[in-house]
PDB file of C-alpha atoms in Angstrom:
ATOM      1  CA  UNK S  16      98.742  86.520  74.177  1.00  0.00           C
ATOM      2  CA  UNK S  17     100.467  89.865  74.480  1.00  0.00           C
ATOM      3  CA  UNK S  18      99.101  92.657  72.278  1.00  0.00           C
ATOM      4  CA  UNK S  19     102.378  94.475  71.631  1.00  0.00           C
ATOM      5  CA  UNK S  20     100.887  97.240  69.496  1.00  0.00           C
ATOM      6  CA  UNK S  21      98.027  97.894  71.899  1.00  0.00           C
ATOM      7  CA  UNK S  22     100.389  97.817  74.875  1.00  0.00           C
ATOM      8  CA  UNK S  23     102.832 100.250  73.260  1.00  0.00           C
ATOM      9  CA  UNK S  24     100.089 102.681  72.255  1.00  0.00           C
ATOM     10  CA  UNK S  25      98.478 102.568  75.695  1.00  0.00           C
ATOM     11  CA  UNK S  26     101.788 103.208  77.479  1.00  0.00           C
ATOM     12  CA  UNK S  27     102.643 106.136  75.205  1.00  0.00           C
ATOM     13  CA  UNK S  28      99.204 107.638  75.678  1.00  0.00           C
ATOM     14  CA  UNK S  29      99.315 107.431  79.471  1.00  0.00           C
ATOM     15  CA  UNK S  30     102.913 108.726  79.615  1.00  0.00           C
ATOM     16  CA  UNK S  31     102.103 111.739  77.453  1.00  0.00           C
ATOM     17  CA  UNK S  32      99.011 112.510  79.536  1.00  0.00           C
ATOM     18  CA  UNK S  33     101.092 112.934  82.712  1.00  0.00           C
ATOM     19  CA  UNK S  34     102.929 116.142  83.583  1.00  0.00           C
ATOM     20  CA  UNK S  35     106.000 116.219  85.877  1.00  0.00           C
ATOM     21  CA  UNK S  36     104.095 118.077  88.590  1.00  0.00           C
ATOM     22  CA  UNK S  37     101.447 115.306  88.543  1.00  0.00           C
ATOM     23  CA  UNK S  38     104.020 112.848  89.905  1.00  0.00           C
ATOM     24  CA  UNK S  39     106.051 115.123  92.176  1.00  0.00           C
ATOM     25  CA  UNK S  40     108.795 115.935  89.652  1.00  0.00           C
ATOM     26  CA  UNK S  41     110.227 119.330  88.674  1.00  0.00           C
ATOM     27  CA  UNK S  42     109.305 120.532  85.186  1.00  0.00           C
ATOM     28  CA  UNK S  43     112.561 122.316  84.364  1.00  0.00           C
ATOM     29  CA  UNK S  44     113.004 125.350  82.112  1.00  0.00           C
ATOM     30  CA  UNK S  45     113.771 123.749  78.740  1.00  0.00           C
ATOM     31  CA  UNK S  46     111.100 121.127  78.342  1.00  0.00           C
ATOM     32  CA  UNK S  47     109.718 120.278  74.926  1.00  0.00           C
ATOM     33  CA  UNK S  48     108.470 116.745  75.593  1.00  0.00           C
ATOM     34  CA  UNK S  49     104.707 116.247  75.690  1.00  0.00           C
ATOM     35  CA  UNK S  50     104.049 114.729  79.091  1.00  0.00           C
ATOM     36  CA  UNK S  51     106.726 112.677  80.832  1.00  0.00           C
ATOM     37  CA  UNK S  52     109.956 111.479  79.272  1.00  0.00           C
ATOM     38  CA  UNK S  53     110.590 107.760  79.030  1.00  0.00           C
ATOM     39  CA  UNK S  54     113.507 107.992  81.460  1.00  0.00           C
ATOM     40  CA  UNK S  55     111.234 109.730  83.987  1.00  0.00           C
ATOM     41  CA  UNK S  56     108.653 106.975  83.717  1.00  0.00           C
ATOM     42  CA  UNK S  57     111.393 104.385  84.131  1.00  0.00           C
ATOM     43  CA  UNK S  58     112.453 106.026  87.408  1.00  0.00           C
ATOM     44  CA  UNK S  59     108.860 106.068  88.649  1.00  0.00           C
ATOM     45  CA  UNK S  60     108.435 102.403  87.696  1.00  0.00           C
ATOM     46  CA  UNK S  61     111.782 101.267  89.201  1.00  0.00           C
ATOM     47  CA  UNK S  62     113.117  99.821  85.960  1.00  0.00           C
ATOM     48  CA  UNK S  63     115.709 100.669  83.336  1.00  0.00           C
ATOM     49  CA  UNK S  64     114.945 103.200  80.628  1.00  0.00           C
ATOM     50  CA  UNK S  65     115.931 100.612  78.015  1.00  0.00           C
ATOM     51  CA  UNK S  66     113.416  98.080  79.353  1.00  0.00           C
ATOM     52  CA  UNK S  67     110.557 100.588  79.407  1.00  0.00           C
ATOM     53  CA  UNK S  68     111.487 102.004  75.986  1.00  0.00           C
ATOM     54  CA  UNK S  69     111.368  98.563  74.389  1.00  0.00           C
ATOM     55  CA  UNK S  70     107.787  98.134  75.581  1.00  0.00           C
ATOM     56  CA  UNK S  71     106.785 101.354  73.841  1.00  0.00           C
ATOM     57  CA  UNK S  72     108.675 100.187  70.746  1.00  0.00           C
ATOM     58  CA  UNK S  73     106.819  96.823  70.638  1.00  0.00           C
ATOM     59  CA  UNK S  74     109.997  94.937  71.484  1.00  0.00           C
ATOM     60  CA  UNK S  75     111.419  92.958  74.378  1.00  0.00           C
ATOM     61  CA  UNK S  76     110.079  90.072  76.476  1.00  0.00           C
ATOM     62  CA  UNK S  77     106.581  89.792  77.842  1.00  0.00           C
ATOM     63  CA  UNK S  78     106.521  91.862  81.066  1.00  0.00           C
ATOM     64  CA  UNK S  79     105.885  89.951  84.271  1.00  0.00           C
ATOM     65  CA  UNK S  80     102.946  90.733  86.585  1.00  0.00           C
ATOM     66  CA  UNK S  81     105.440  92.359  88.985  1.00  0.00           C
ATOM     67  CA  UNK S  82     106.734  94.660  86.238  1.00  0.00           C
ATOM     68  CA  UNK S  83     103.196  95.523  85.184  1.00  0.00           C
ATOM     69  CA  UNK S  84     102.240  96.376  88.757  1.00  0.00           C
ATOM     70  CA  UNK S  85     105.226  98.749  88.947  1.00  0.00           C
ATOM     71  CA  UNK S  86     104.259 100.362  85.642  1.00  0.00           C
ATOM     72  CA  UNK S  87     100.650 100.775  86.770  1.00  0.00           C
ATOM     73  CA  UNK S  88     101.757 102.581  89.922  1.00  0.00           C
ATOM     74  CA  UNK S  89     104.423 104.636  88.161  1.00  0.00           C
ATOM     75  CA  UNK S  90     101.915 105.889  85.570  1.00  0.00           C
ATOM     76  CA  UNK S  91      99.282 106.523  88.281  1.00  0.00           C
ATOM     77  CA  UNK S  92      96.758 104.253  86.563  1.00  0.00           C
ATOM     78  CA  UNK S  93      93.252 103.752  87.856  1.00  0.00           C
ATOM     79  CA  UNK S  94      92.125 100.222  88.646  1.00  0.00           C
ATOM     80  CA  UNK S  95      90.321  99.932  85.302  1.00  0.00           C
ATOM     81  CA  UNK S  96      93.440 101.169  83.501  1.00  0.00           C
ATOM     82  CA  UNK S  97      95.634  98.775  85.474  1.00  0.00           C
ATOM     83  CA  UNK S  98      93.404  95.828  84.541  1.00  0.00           C
ATOM     84  CA  UNK S  99      93.501  96.911  80.888  1.00  0.00           C
ATOM     85  CA  UNK S 100      97.308  97.067  81.030  1.00  0.00           C
ATOM     86  CA  UNK S 101      97.521  93.514  82.387  1.00  0.00           C
ATOM     87  CA  UNK S 102      95.213  92.160  79.687  1.00  0.00           C
ATOM     88  CA  UNK S 103      97.161  93.899  76.917  1.00  0.00           C
ATOM     89  CA  UNK S 104     100.307  92.233  78.281  1.00  0.00           C
ATOM     90  CA  UNK S 105      98.647  88.798  78.301  1.00  0.00           C
ATOM     91  CA  UNK S 106      98.044  88.428  82.056  1.00  0.00           C
ATOM     92  CA  UNK S 107      94.971  88.203  84.245  1.00  0.00           C
ATOM     93  CA  UNK S 108      94.545  91.360  86.361  1.00  0.00           C
ATOM     94  CA  UNK S 109      95.260  91.119  90.110  1.00  0.00           C
ATOM     95  CA  UNK S 110      92.428  90.942  92.601  1.00  0.00           C
ATOM     96  CA  UNK S 111      90.722  94.123  93.734  1.00  0.00           C
ATOM     97  CA  UNK S 112      89.503  95.117  97.178  1.00  0.00           C
ATOM     98  CA  UNK S 113      91.037  94.258 100.527  1.00  0.00           C
ATOM     99  CA  UNK S 114      93.979  92.256  99.156  1.00  0.00           C
ATOM    100  CA  UNK S 115      94.880  94.733  96.409  1.00  0.00           C
ATOM    101  CA  UNK S 116      98.168  96.624  96.710  1.00  0.00           C
ATOM    102  CA  UNK S 117      97.465  99.058  93.876  1.00  0.00           C
ATOM    103  CA  UNK S 118      97.421 102.543  95.402  1.00  0.00           C
ATOM    104  CA  UNK S 119      94.784 104.779  93.841  1.00  0.00           C
ATOM    105  CA  UNK S 120      95.947 107.740  91.711  1.00  0.00           C
ATOM    106  CA  UNK S 121      94.216 110.108  94.118  1.00  0.00           C
ATOM    107  CA  UNK S 122      96.228 108.964  97.122  1.00  0.00           C
ATOM    108  CA  UNK S 123      99.421 108.955  95.048  1.00  0.00           C
ATOM    109  CA  UNK S 124      98.836 112.535  93.894  1.00  0.00           C
ATOM    110  CA  UNK S 125      98.500 113.672  97.496  1.00  0.00           C
ATOM    111  CA  UNK S 126     101.528 111.662  98.647  1.00  0.00           C
ATOM    112  CA  UNK S 127     103.648 113.088  95.802  1.00  0.00           C
ATOM    113  CA  UNK S 128     103.056 116.572  97.217  1.00  0.00           C
ATOM    114  CA  UNK S 129     104.156 115.728 100.756  1.00  0.00           C
ATOM    115  CA  UNK S 130     107.943 115.828 100.339  1.00  0.00           C
ATOM    116  CA  UNK S 131     108.323 117.916 103.515  1.00  0.00           C
ATOM    117  CA  UNK S 132     105.916 115.864 105.649  1.00  0.00           C
ATOM    118  CA  UNK S 133     106.123 112.320 107.051  1.00  0.00           C
ATOM    119  CA  UNK S 134     103.422 110.303 105.281  1.00  0.00           C
ATOM    120  CA  UNK S 135     102.726 106.731 104.218  1.00  0.00           C
ATOM    121  CA  UNK S 136     100.083 104.649 102.476  1.00  0.00           C
ATOM    122  CA  UNK S 137      99.206 101.505 104.435  1.00  0.00           C
ATOM    123  CA  UNK S 138      96.851  98.552 104.094  1.00  0.00           C
ATOM    124  CA  UNK S 139      94.264  97.565 106.666  1.00  0.00           C
ATOM    125  CA  UNK S 140      96.875  95.194 108.148  1.00  0.00           C
ATOM    126  CA  UNK S 141      99.460  97.942 108.569  1.00  0.00           C
ATOM    127  CA  UNK S 142     101.585  97.020 105.537  1.00  0.00           C
ATOM    128  CA  UNK S 143     103.366 100.058 104.126  1.00  0.00           C
ATOM    129  CA  UNK S 144     102.902 100.406 100.360  1.00  0.00           C
ATOM    130  CA  UNK S 145     104.390 103.857  99.809  1.00  0.00           C
ATOM    131  CA  UNK S 146     106.228 106.478 101.908  1.00  0.00           C
ATOM    132  CA  UNK S 147     107.154 110.105 101.438  1.00  0.00           C
ATOM    133  CA  UNK S 148     110.868 110.952 101.798  1.00  0.00           C
ATOM    134  CA  UNK S 149     110.147 112.359 105.257  1.00  0.00           C
ATOM    135  CA  UNK S 150     108.210 109.225 106.108  1.00  0.00           C
ATOM    136  CA  UNK S 151     111.365 107.208 105.447  1.00  0.00           C
ATOM    137  CA  UNK S 152     113.374 109.673 107.550  1.00  0.00           C
ATOM    138  CA  UNK S 153     110.940 109.208 110.439  1.00  0.00           C
ATOM    139  CA  UNK S 154     110.408 105.435 110.540  1.00  0.00           C
ATOM    140  CA  UNK S 155     112.956 104.016 108.109  1.00  0.00           C
ATOM    141  CA  UNK S 156     112.022 102.233 104.890  1.00  0.00           C
ATOM    142  CA  UNK S 157     109.095 100.086 106.018  1.00  0.00           C
ATOM    143  CA  UNK S 158     108.294  98.993 102.448  1.00  0.00           C
ATOM    144  CA  UNK S 159     111.334  96.674 102.506  1.00  0.00           C
ATOM    145  CA  UNK S 160     109.713  93.946 104.610  1.00  0.00           C
ATOM    146  CA  UNK S 161     108.398  90.722 103.095  1.00  0.00           C
ATOM    147  CA  UNK S 162     106.003  88.004 104.237  1.00  0.00           C
ATOM    148  CA  UNK S 163     104.132  88.480 107.528  1.00  0.00           C
ATOM    149  CA  UNK S 164     106.803  90.993 108.638  1.00  0.00           C
ATOM    150  CA  UNK S 165     105.222  93.503 106.263  1.00  0.00           C
ATOM    151  CA  UNK S 166     102.532  94.086 108.907  1.00  0.00           C
ATOM    152  CA  UNK S 167     103.554  96.502 111.683  1.00  0.00           C
ATOM    153  CA  UNK S 168     101.242  94.602 114.025  1.00  0.00           C
ATOM    154  CA  UNK S 169     103.093  91.365 113.356  1.00  0.00           C
ATOM    155  CA  UNK S 170     106.491  93.027 113.815  1.00  0.00           C
ATOM    156  CA  UNK S 171     105.285  94.634 117.026  1.00  0.00           C
ATOM    157  CA  UNK S 172     104.837  91.258 118.713  1.00  0.00           C
ATOM    158  CA  UNK S 173     107.737  89.374 117.117  1.00  0.00           C
ATOM    159  CA  UNK S 174     110.577  91.880 116.703  1.00  0.00           C
ATOM    160  CA  UNK S 175     111.710  93.862 119.778  1.00  0.00           C
ATOM    161  CA  UNK S 176     113.390  96.362 117.456  1.00  0.00           C
ATOM    162  CA  UNK S 177     109.987  97.432 116.132  1.00  0.00           C
ATOM    163  CA  UNK S 178     109.228  99.058 119.497  1.00  0.00           C
ATOM    164  CA  UNK S 179     112.331 101.217 119.750  1.00  0.00           C
ATOM    165  CA  UNK S 180     110.732 104.037 117.756  1.00  0.00           C
ATOM    166  CA  UNK S 181     107.840 104.430 120.201  1.00  0.00           C
ATOM    167  CA  UNK S 182     107.768 105.855 123.732  1.00  0.00           C
ATOM    168  CA  UNK S 183     107.867 103.020 126.332  1.00  0.00           C
ATOM    169  CA  UNK S 184     104.774 104.348 128.127  1.00  0.00           C
ATOM    170  CA  UNK S 185     102.798 103.748 124.904  1.00  0.00           C
ATOM    171  CA  UNK S 186     103.788 100.096 124.456  1.00  0.00           C
ATOM    172  CA  UNK S 187     100.959  98.551 126.466  1.00  0.00           C
ATOM    173  CA  UNK S 188      98.318 100.589 124.656  1.00  0.00           C
ATOM    174  CA  UNK S 189      99.821  99.837 121.254  1.00  0.00           C
ATOM    175  CA  UNK S 190      99.778  96.088 121.964  1.00  0.00           C
ATOM    176  CA  UNK S 191      96.047  96.328 122.713  1.00  0.00           C
ATOM    177  CA  UNK S 192      95.449  98.492 119.646  1.00  0.00           C
ATOM    178  CA  UNK S 193      97.206  96.140 117.207  1.00  0.00           C
ATOM    179  CA  UNK S 194      95.445  93.067 118.601  1.00  0.00           C
ATOM    180  CA  UNK S 195      92.086  94.851 118.504  1.00  0.00           C
ATOM    181  CA  UNK S 196      92.620  96.024 114.922  1.00  0.00           C
ATOM    182  CA  UNK S 197      93.633  92.557 113.748  1.00  0.00           C
ATOM    183  CA  UNK S 198      90.568  91.011 115.386  1.00  0.00           C
ATOM    184  CA  UNK S 199      88.272  93.461 113.600  1.00  0.00           C
ATOM    185  CA  UNK S 200      89.865  92.821 110.191  1.00  0.00           C
ATOM    186  CA  UNK S 201      89.695  89.049 110.762  1.00  0.00           C
ATOM    187  CA  UNK S 202      86.011  89.277 111.611  1.00  0.00           C
ATOM    188  CA  UNK S 203      85.399  91.399 108.516  1.00  0.00           C
ATOM    189  CA  UNK S 204      87.435  89.254 106.077  1.00  0.00           C
ATOM    190  CA  UNK S 205      86.763  85.773 107.456  1.00  0.00           C
ATOM    191  CA  UNK S 206      88.669  82.647 108.554  1.00  0.00           C
ATOM    192  CA  UNK S 207      90.460  82.180 105.228  1.00  0.00           C
ATOM    193  CA  UNK S 208      91.855  85.719 105.117  1.00  0.00           C
ATOM    194  CA  UNK S 209      95.365  87.049 105.493  1.00  0.00           C
ATOM    195  CA  UNK S 210      94.286  88.508 108.831  1.00  0.00           C
ATOM    196  CA  UNK S 211      93.387  85.039 110.081  1.00  0.00           C
ATOM    197  CA  UNK S 212      96.777  83.726 108.947  1.00  0.00           C
ATOM    198  CA  UNK S 213      98.572  86.520 110.835  1.00  0.00           C
ATOM    199  CA  UNK S 214      96.545  85.823 113.972  1.00  0.00           C
ATOM    200  CA  UNK S 215      97.439  82.122 113.830  1.00  0.00           C
ATOM    201  CA  UNK S 216     101.135  82.943 113.441  1.00  0.00           C
ATOM    202  CA  UNK S 217     101.074  85.386 116.347  1.00  0.00           C
ATOM    203  CA  UNK S 218      99.201  82.985 118.613  1.00  0.00           C
ATOM    204  CA  UNK S 219     101.944  80.477 117.920  1.00  0.00           C
ATOM    205  CA  UNK S 220     104.905  82.849 118.286  1.00  0.00           C
ATOM    206  CA  UNK S 221     104.035  85.505 120.887  1.00  0.00           C
ATOM    207  CA  UNK S 222     103.006  84.926 124.479  1.00  0.00           C
ATOM    208  CA  UNK S 223     102.115  88.606 124.855  1.00  0.00           C
ATOM    209  CA  UNK S 224      99.845  88.451 121.820  1.00  0.00           C
ATOM    210  CA  UNK S 225      98.073  85.380 123.208  1.00  0.00           C
ATOM    211  CA  UNK S 226      97.434  87.199 126.477  1.00  0.00           C
ATOM    212  CA  UNK S 227      96.117  90.358 124.813  1.00  0.00           C
ATOM    213  CA  UNK S 228      94.119  88.367 122.236  1.00  0.00           C
ATOM    214  CA  UNK S 229      92.258  86.535 124.997  1.00  0.00           C
ATOM    215  CA  UNK S 230      90.792  89.864 126.155  1.00  0.00           C
ATOM    216  CA  UNK S 231      88.679  90.033 122.951  1.00  0.00           C
ATOM    217  CA  UNK S 232      88.979  93.815 122.788  1.00  0.00           C
ATOM    218  CA  UNK S 233      87.629  95.638 119.755  1.00  0.00           C
ATOM    219  CA  UNK S 234      87.422  99.327 118.943  1.00  0.00           C
ATOM    220  CA  UNK S 235      90.753 100.331 120.504  1.00  0.00           C
ATOM    221  CA  UNK S 236      91.426 103.425 118.384  1.00  0.00           C
ATOM    222  CA  UNK S 237      94.813 105.089 117.797  1.00  0.00           C
ATOM    223  CA  UNK S 238      95.538 108.186 119.831  1.00  0.00           C
ATOM    224  CA  UNK S 239      95.387 111.493 117.979  1.00  0.00           C
ATOM    225  CA  UNK S 240      98.941 112.249 119.115  1.00  0.00           C
ATOM    226  CA  UNK S 241     101.693 109.684 118.575  1.00  0.00           C
ATOM    227  CA  UNK S 242     104.873 109.701 120.670  1.00  0.00           C
ATOM    228  CA  UNK S 243     107.978 108.704 118.743  1.00  0.00           C
ATOM    229  CA  UNK S 244     111.542 108.311 119.971  1.00  0.00           C
ATOM    230  CA  UNK S 245     113.717 108.966 116.941  1.00  0.00           C
ATOM    231  CA  UNK S 246     117.378 107.860 117.110  1.00  0.00           C
ATOM    232  CA  UNK S 247     118.587 111.165 115.607  1.00  0.00           C
ATOM    233  CA  UNK S 248     116.262 113.882 116.961  1.00  0.00           C
ATOM    234  CA  UNK S 249     114.809 112.255 120.098  1.00  0.00           C
ATOM    235  CA  UNK S 250     111.229 112.529 121.378  1.00  0.00           C
ATOM    236  CA  UNK S 251     108.540 113.671 118.939  1.00  0.00           C
ATOM    237  CA  UNK S 252     104.844 114.400 119.474  1.00  0.00           C
ATOM    238  CA  UNK S 253     103.111 114.136 116.117  1.00  0.00           C
ATOM    239  CA  UNK S 254      99.456 114.432 115.197  1.00  0.00           C
ATOM    240  CA  UNK S 255      98.274 111.754 112.775  1.00  0.00           C
ATOM    241  CA  UNK S 256      95.612 112.457 110.149  1.00  0.00           C
ATOM    242  CA  UNK S 257      94.167 109.580 108.133  1.00  0.00           C
ATOM    243  CA  UNK S 258      92.629 109.694 104.662  1.00  0.00           C
ATOM    244  CA  UNK S 259      90.964 106.400 103.722  1.00  0.00           C
ATOM    245  CA  UNK S 260      90.292 104.912 100.302  1.00  0.00           C
ATOM    246  CA  UNK S 261      87.380 102.556 101.098  1.00  0.00           C
ATOM    247  CA  UNK S 262      87.491 100.889  97.691  1.00  0.00           C
ATOM    248  CA  UNK S 263      91.030  99.638  98.271  1.00  0.00           C
ATOM    249  CA  UNK S 264      91.092  99.467 102.095  1.00  0.00           C
ATOM    250  CA  UNK S 265      94.148 101.711 102.051  1.00  0.00           C
ATOM    251  CA  UNK S 266      94.866 104.717 104.264  1.00  0.00           C
ATOM    252  CA  UNK S 267      97.134 107.700 103.764  1.00  0.00           C
ATOM    253  CA  UNK S 268      98.694 108.542 107.139  1.00  0.00           C
ATOM    254  CA  UNK S 269     100.104 112.063 107.520  1.00  0.00           C
ATOM    255  CA  UNK S 270     102.144 113.100 110.575  1.00  0.00           C
ATOM    256  CA  UNK S 271     102.370 116.768 111.567  1.00  0.00           C
ATOM    257  CA  UNK S 272     103.619 118.767 114.542  1.00  0.00           C
ATOM    258  CA  UNK S 273     102.083 121.858 116.142  1.00  0.00           C
ATOM    259  CA  UNK S 274     103.762 124.938 114.575  1.00  0.00           C
ATOM    260  CA  UNK S 275     106.266 126.506 116.931  1.00  0.00           C
ATOM    261  CA  UNK S 276     106.527 123.424 119.120  1.00  0.00           C
ATOM    262  CA  UNK S 277     109.736 121.582 119.906  1.00  0.00           C
ATOM    263  CA  UNK S 278     108.557 118.672 117.760  1.00  0.00           C
ATOM    264  CA  UNK S 279     107.987 121.063 114.857  1.00  0.00           C
ATOM    265  CA  UNK S 280     111.600 122.213 115.037  1.00  0.00           C
ATOM    266  CA  UNK S 281     112.775 118.613 115.278  1.00  0.00           C
ATOM    267  CA  UNK S 282     110.842 117.722 112.118  1.00  0.00           C
ATOM    268  CA  UNK S 283     112.718 120.499 110.321  1.00  0.00           C
ATOM    269  CA  UNK S 284     115.981 119.013 111.536  1.00  0.00           C
ATOM    270  CA  UNK S 285     114.811 115.573 110.440  1.00  0.00           C
ATOM    271  CA  UNK S 286     114.140 116.887 106.932  1.00  0.00           C
ATOM    272  CA  UNK S 287     117.765 118.037 106.714  1.00  0.00           C
ATOM    273  CA  UNK S 288     119.028 114.678 107.969  1.00  0.00           C
ATOM    274  CA  UNK S 289     116.805 112.858 105.498  1.00  0.00           C
ATOM    275  CA  UNK S 290     117.965 114.999 102.583  1.00  0.00           C
ATOM    276  CA  UNK S 291     121.611 114.340 103.457  1.00  0.00           C
ATOM    277  CA  UNK S 292     120.953 110.596 103.620  1.00  0.00           C
ATOM    278  CA  UNK S 293     119.554 110.630 100.070  1.00  0.00           C
ATOM    279  CA  UNK S 294     122.671 112.283  98.580  1.00  0.00           C
TER     280      UNK S 294
END
């Protein structure tokens, strides 16, 4: 059963504990609200202000698990806080660990501060959970995919369009890298895992994957420098830094260019293009 009073009090408490700068928002000059406003939380949670307000007012329907997951991410809840939120709303909490899609508050706080840098949070199977605005400008919105297509490794072998963003001379290496990474996750998670399901689908649907898979390569690591071919700004050489959350098997990927380089200037141009696209 939903605990409407407990849910409302918990939501108000967590909203008032957050400041705009904690979630990448501007504070503004005339701000009297303690913490975030309800309309700001609604934007972060991808829902209407009316819907969120009714929850704090102990009204409205029981929120679905999908709505609760959005609220947990929007309020930057920890895993324990997320689980508490689900129980207050009358639902069992989602699973933790490798299959969890709840991005930790720590990674979110870093991502929120990377408006001028391409960055994304991905799972161990290459599923994009969150992107910075510049991350969307670089690769497009890769959070929009559903089903097995959420994995970049799956798209690499099944969708020719997935390769257009990468330099042709890198394609052979990237095929080996994605197959190697999937094999390692499958070995780690077991025959009943999502990784095993993806491998079965790719063995059925991609001749190239079958050929590379038969090599049994492991440990093929990404190159420090990635070569992109962007449709607007052309060739880019970007260094990729990875920050890993071992508890959630998520990684924050940050892409930077050497200051003063041609790629650095192109990233500046890309930021302008991305800002115009958001208007």
